[in-house]
């Protein structure tokens, strides 16, 4: 971890809560003037501690209510299979996350789709057509209990 002081962590916590906070307000909340706070934020961006700023969209309001987790097992683990799989997955916009995991299956994928019909199409025509995809197991989310994007910074 990079050398961060208490003020850096305060800045990060506040920006996580509201990335649109004006620099003057941010400076006031951390007890510095605007210029040093702006310099700190720029340094945190340069060092890729802050990797971007995003609007958090409501998927239900945008017709993307179905949340599904899919485990994918590959039929082979040799050659460029993992690289080929990652490359193809990165092209699919409905895949929000994809993780190489330990256990019986190789990848865990998080998808957002409009409905079950869209998922059937996605599974049969896209996911199971990915390089070396042999098997899948799906978990349809019935209730989103907690989805937090904020890191615990102490």
PDB file of C-alpha atoms in Angstrom:
ATOM      1  CA  UNK A   1       0.000   0.000   0.000  1.00  0.00           C
ATOM      2  CA  UNK A   2       1.207   3.480  -0.817  1.00  0.00           C
ATOM      3  CA  UNK A   3       2.102   5.901   1.973  1.00  0.00           C
ATOM      4  CA  UNK A   4      -1.201   7.472   2.907  1.00  0.00           C
ATOM      5  CA  UNK A   5      -1.766   9.647   5.949  1.00  0.00           C
ATOM      6  CA  UNK A   6      -4.937  10.290   7.942  1.00  0.00           C
ATOM      7  CA  UNK A   7      -5.862  13.242   5.738  1.00  0.00           C
ATOM      8  CA  UNK A   8      -5.582  11.107   2.586  1.00  0.00           C
ATOM      9  CA  UNK A   9      -7.923   8.555   4.151  1.00  0.00           C
ATOM     10  CA  UNK A  10     -10.393  11.281   5.140  1.00  0.00           C
ATOM     11  CA  UNK A  11     -10.349  12.562   1.553  1.00  0.00           C
ATOM     12  CA  UNK A  12     -10.895   9.051   0.182  1.00  0.00           C
ATOM     13  CA  UNK A  13     -13.790   8.356   2.561  1.00  0.00           C
ATOM     14  CA  UNK A  14     -15.503  11.616   1.651  1.00  0.00           C
ATOM     15  CA  UNK A  15     -15.001  11.116  -2.095  1.00  0.00           C
ATOM     16  CA  UNK A  16     -16.376   7.568  -1.851  1.00  0.00           C
ATOM     17  CA  UNK A  17     -19.518   8.958  -0.261  1.00  0.00           C
ATOM     18  CA  UNK A  18     -19.864  11.831  -2.730  1.00  0.00           C
ATOM     19  CA  UNK A  19     -17.478  12.097  -5.666  1.00  0.00           C
ATOM     20  CA  UNK A  20     -19.126  15.383  -6.681  1.00  0.00           C
ATOM     21  CA  UNK A  21     -18.289  17.189  -3.445  1.00  0.00           C
ATOM     22  CA  UNK A  22     -16.841  20.630  -4.233  1.00  0.00           C
ATOM     23  CA  UNK A  23     -13.136  20.974  -3.416  1.00  0.00           C
ATOM     24  CA  UNK A  24     -13.918  23.872  -1.083  1.00  0.00           C
ATOM     25  CA  UNK A  25     -16.281  21.697   0.959  1.00  0.00           C
ATOM     26  CA  UNK A  26     -13.855  18.765   0.897  1.00  0.00           C
ATOM     27  CA  UNK A  27     -11.075  21.059   2.122  1.00  0.00           C
ATOM     28  CA  UNK A  28     -13.266  22.356   4.923  1.00  0.00           C
ATOM     29  CA  UNK A  29     -14.185  18.835   6.056  1.00  0.00           C
ATOM     30  CA  UNK A  30     -10.554  17.673   6.207  1.00  0.00           C
ATOM     31  CA  UNK A  31      -9.268  20.885   7.759  1.00  0.00           C
ATOM     32  CA  UNK A  32      -7.049  22.150   4.943  1.00  0.00           C
ATOM     33  CA  UNK A  33      -7.274  24.894   2.364  1.00  0.00           C
ATOM     34  CA  UNK A  34      -8.481  24.136  -1.156  1.00  0.00           C
ATOM     35  CA  UNK A  35      -5.074  24.097  -2.880  1.00  0.00           C
ATOM     36  CA  UNK A  36      -3.449  21.345  -0.775  1.00  0.00           C
ATOM     37  CA  UNK A  37      -6.614  19.228  -0.934  1.00  0.00           C
ATOM     38  CA  UNK A  38      -6.746  19.599  -4.721  1.00  0.00           C
ATOM     39  CA  UNK A  39      -3.068  18.602  -4.920  1.00  0.00           C
ATOM     40  CA  UNK A  40      -3.717  15.558  -2.730  1.00  0.00           C
ATOM     41  CA  UNK A  41      -6.670  14.457  -4.866  1.00  0.00           C
ATOM     42  CA  UNK A  42      -4.575  14.836  -8.036  1.00  0.00           C
ATOM     43  CA  UNK A  43      -1.766  12.782  -6.438  1.00  0.00           C
ATOM     44  CA  UNK A  44      -4.252  10.071  -5.430  1.00  0.00           C
ATOM     45  CA  UNK A  45      -5.503  10.018  -9.040  1.00  0.00           C
ATOM     46  CA  UNK A  46      -1.960   9.913 -10.486  1.00  0.00           C
ATOM     47  CA  UNK A  47      -1.046   7.027  -8.179  1.00  0.00           C
ATOM     48  CA  UNK A  48      -4.221   5.200  -9.271  1.00  0.00           C
ATOM     49  CA  UNK A  49      -5.555   5.064  -5.730  1.00  0.00           C
ATOM     50  CA  UNK A  50      -8.545   6.912  -7.158  1.00  0.00           C
ATOM     51  CA  UNK A  51      -9.131   5.046 -10.409  1.00  0.00           C
ATOM     52  CA  UNK A  52     -12.193   6.944 -11.627  1.00  0.00           C
ATOM     53  CA  UNK A  53     -15.473   8.661 -10.845  1.00  0.00           C
ATOM     54  CA  UNK A  54     -18.780   7.097 -11.812  1.00  0.00           C
ATOM     55  CA  UNK A  55     -22.494   7.760 -11.618  1.00  0.00           C
ATOM     56  CA  UNK A  56     -24.291   4.960  -9.783  1.00  0.00           C
ATOM     57  CA  UNK A  57     -27.302   4.034 -11.900  1.00  0.00           C
ATOM     58  CA  UNK A  58     -30.501   2.360 -10.742  1.00  0.00           C
ATOM     59  CA  UNK A  59     -30.691  -0.850 -12.831  1.00  0.00           C
ATOM     60  CA  UNK A  60     -34.388  -1.347 -12.038  1.00  0.00           C
ATOM     61  CA  UNK A  61     -35.279   2.098 -13.397  1.00  0.00           C
ATOM     62  CA  UNK A  62     -33.373   1.227 -16.582  1.00  0.00           C
ATOM     63  CA  UNK A  63     -35.039  -2.132 -17.212  1.00  0.00           C
ATOM     64  CA  UNK A  64     -32.122  -4.240 -15.976  1.00  0.00           C
ATOM     65  CA  UNK A  65     -33.851  -5.861 -12.995  1.00  0.00           C
ATOM     66  CA  UNK A  66     -32.552  -9.416 -13.315  1.00  0.00           C
ATOM     67  CA  UNK A  67     -29.287 -10.041 -11.450  1.00  0.00           C
ATOM     68  CA  UNK A  68     -27.637 -13.420 -11.967  1.00  0.00           C
ATOM     69  CA  UNK A  69     -24.398 -14.998 -10.832  1.00  0.00           C
ATOM     70  CA  UNK A  70     -23.053 -17.696 -13.133  1.00  0.00           C
ATOM     71  CA  UNK A  71     -20.274 -20.161 -12.471  1.00  0.00           C
ATOM     72  CA  UNK A  72     -18.444 -21.383 -15.553  1.00  0.00           C
ATOM     73  CA  UNK A  73     -16.298 -24.504 -15.688  1.00  0.00           C
ATOM     74  CA  UNK A  74     -13.750 -24.755 -18.486  1.00  0.00           C
ATOM     75  CA  UNK A  75     -13.195 -28.055 -20.273  1.00  0.00           C
ATOM     76  CA  UNK A  76      -9.461 -27.457 -20.502  1.00  0.00           C
ATOM     77  CA  UNK A  77      -6.906 -25.579 -18.421  1.00  0.00           C
ATOM     78  CA  UNK A  78      -4.022 -25.575 -20.881  1.00  0.00           C
ATOM     79  CA  UNK A  79      -2.601 -23.254 -23.485  1.00  0.00           C
ATOM     80  CA  UNK A  80      -4.115 -19.807 -23.828  1.00  0.00           C
ATOM     81  CA  UNK A  81      -7.562 -20.872 -22.607  1.00  0.00           C
ATOM     82  CA  UNK A  82      -7.679 -18.423 -19.684  1.00  0.00           C
ATOM     83  CA  UNK A  83      -6.410 -15.549 -21.819  1.00  0.00           C
ATOM     84  CA  UNK A  84      -8.901 -16.353 -24.596  1.00  0.00           C
ATOM     85  CA  UNK A  85     -11.752 -16.584 -22.078  1.00  0.00           C
ATOM     86  CA  UNK A  86     -10.849 -13.229 -20.456  1.00  0.00           C
ATOM     87  CA  UNK A  87     -10.582 -11.521 -23.833  1.00  0.00           C
ATOM     88  CA  UNK A  88     -14.028 -12.713 -24.946  1.00  0.00           C
ATOM     89  CA  UNK A  89     -15.707 -11.955 -21.599  1.00  0.00           C
ATOM     90  CA  UNK A  90     -14.421  -8.378 -21.726  1.00  0.00           C
ATOM     91  CA  UNK A  91     -16.453  -7.850 -24.923  1.00  0.00           C
ATOM     92  CA  UNK A  92     -19.816  -8.659 -23.281  1.00  0.00           C
ATOM     93  CA  UNK A  93     -21.362  -5.491 -21.814  1.00  0.00           C
ATOM     94  CA  UNK A  94     -23.969  -7.318 -19.711  1.00  0.00           C
ATOM     95  CA  UNK A  95     -21.175  -8.918 -17.672  1.00  0.00           C
ATOM     96  CA  UNK A  96     -20.572  -6.569 -14.758  1.00  0.00           C
ATOM     97  CA  UNK A  97     -17.877  -8.668 -13.104  1.00  0.00           C
ATOM     98  CA  UNK A  98     -15.891 -11.788 -13.903  1.00  0.00           C
ATOM     99  CA  UNK A  99     -13.539 -13.460 -11.440  1.00  0.00           C
ATOM    100  CA  UNK A 100     -11.205 -16.452 -11.726  1.00  0.00           C
ATOM    101  CA  UNK A 101     -12.004 -18.453  -8.583  1.00  0.00           C
ATOM    102  CA  UNK A 102     -10.837 -21.562  -6.777  1.00  0.00           C
ATOM    103  CA  UNK A 103     -13.114 -24.555  -6.391  1.00  0.00           C
ATOM    104  CA  UNK A 104     -15.108 -26.792  -8.694  1.00  0.00           C
ATOM    105  CA  UNK A 105     -15.803 -24.034 -11.235  1.00  0.00           C
ATOM    106  CA  UNK A 106     -13.251 -21.695 -12.786  1.00  0.00           C
ATOM    107  CA  UNK A 107     -15.058 -18.368 -13.181  1.00  0.00           C
ATOM    108  CA  UNK A 108     -17.765 -16.475 -11.334  1.00  0.00           C
ATOM    109  CA  UNK A 109     -19.670 -14.005 -13.506  1.00  0.00           C
ATOM    110  CA  UNK A 110     -22.107 -11.305 -12.414  1.00  0.00           C
ATOM    111  CA  UNK A 111     -24.729 -10.339 -15.023  1.00  0.00           C
ATOM    112  CA  UNK A 112     -27.466  -7.708 -15.272  1.00  0.00           C
ATOM    113  CA  UNK A 113     -30.257  -8.372 -17.750  1.00  0.00           C
ATOM    114  CA  UNK A 114     -33.858  -7.295 -18.370  1.00  0.00           C
ATOM    115  CA  UNK A 115     -35.521 -10.685 -17.845  1.00  0.00           C
ATOM    116  CA  UNK A 116     -35.232 -14.469 -17.858  1.00  0.00           C
ATOM    117  CA  UNK A 117     -35.728 -14.658 -21.621  1.00  0.00           C
ATOM    118  CA  UNK A 118     -32.669 -12.454 -22.102  1.00  0.00           C
ATOM    119  CA  UNK A 119     -30.758 -14.693 -19.710  1.00  0.00           C
ATOM    120  CA  UNK A 120     -31.702 -17.886 -21.590  1.00  0.00           C
ATOM    121  CA  UNK A 121     -30.394 -16.259 -24.752  1.00  0.00           C
ATOM    122  CA  UNK A 122     -27.233 -15.044 -23.001  1.00  0.00           C
ATOM    123  CA  UNK A 123     -26.489 -18.456 -21.503  1.00  0.00           C
ATOM    124  CA  UNK A 124     -27.074 -20.560 -24.599  1.00  0.00           C
ATOM    125  CA  UNK A 125     -25.846 -18.240 -27.321  1.00  0.00           C
ATOM    126  CA  UNK A 126     -23.040 -16.367 -25.594  1.00  0.00           C
ATOM    127  CA  UNK A 127     -21.767 -17.726 -22.259  1.00  0.00           C
ATOM    128  CA  UNK A 128     -21.649 -21.397 -23.186  1.00  0.00           C
ATOM    129  CA  UNK A 129     -20.068 -20.450 -26.519  1.00  0.00           C
ATOM    130  CA  UNK A 130     -17.099 -18.807 -24.781  1.00  0.00           C
ATOM    131  CA  UNK A 131     -13.693 -20.460 -25.362  1.00  0.00           C
ATOM    132  CA  UNK A 132     -13.526 -23.826 -23.543  1.00  0.00           C
ATOM    133  CA  UNK A 133     -16.765 -23.223 -21.583  1.00  0.00           C
ATOM    134  CA  UNK A 134     -17.983 -26.695 -20.663  1.00  0.00           C
ATOM    135  CA  UNK A 135     -20.514 -26.272 -17.891  1.00  0.00           C
ATOM    136  CA  UNK A 136     -22.404 -23.594 -16.012  1.00  0.00           C
ATOM    137  CA  UNK A 137     -24.327 -23.179 -12.802  1.00  0.00           C
ATOM    138  CA  UNK A 138     -26.615 -20.174 -12.322  1.00  0.00           C
ATOM    139  CA  UNK A 139     -27.883 -18.336  -9.270  1.00  0.00           C
ATOM    140  CA  UNK A 140     -30.785 -15.967  -9.893  1.00  0.00           C
ATOM    141  CA  UNK A 141     -30.901 -13.242  -7.256  1.00  0.00           C
ATOM    142  CA  UNK A 142     -34.299 -13.082  -5.573  1.00  0.00           C
ATOM    143  CA  UNK A 143     -33.484 -10.121  -3.332  1.00  0.00           C
ATOM    144  CA  UNK A 144     -30.523  -7.769  -3.289  1.00  0.00           C
ATOM    145  CA  UNK A 145     -29.784  -7.578   0.421  1.00  0.00           C
ATOM    146  CA  UNK A 146     -26.582  -5.527   0.265  1.00  0.00           C
ATOM    147  CA  UNK A 147     -24.598  -4.113  -2.609  1.00  0.00           C
ATOM    148  CA  UNK A 148     -21.926  -1.752  -1.381  1.00  0.00           C
ATOM    149  CA  UNK A 149     -19.280  -0.070  -3.476  1.00  0.00           C
ATOM    150  CA  UNK A 150     -17.533   1.737  -0.608  1.00  0.00           C
ATOM    151  CA  UNK A 151     -14.299   0.254   0.730  1.00  0.00           C
ATOM    152  CA  UNK A 152     -13.893   0.058   4.493  1.00  0.00           C
ATOM    153  CA  UNK A 153     -11.096   2.529   5.142  1.00  0.00           C
ATOM    154  CA  UNK A 154     -11.246   2.268   8.913  1.00  0.00           C
TER     155      UNK A 154
END
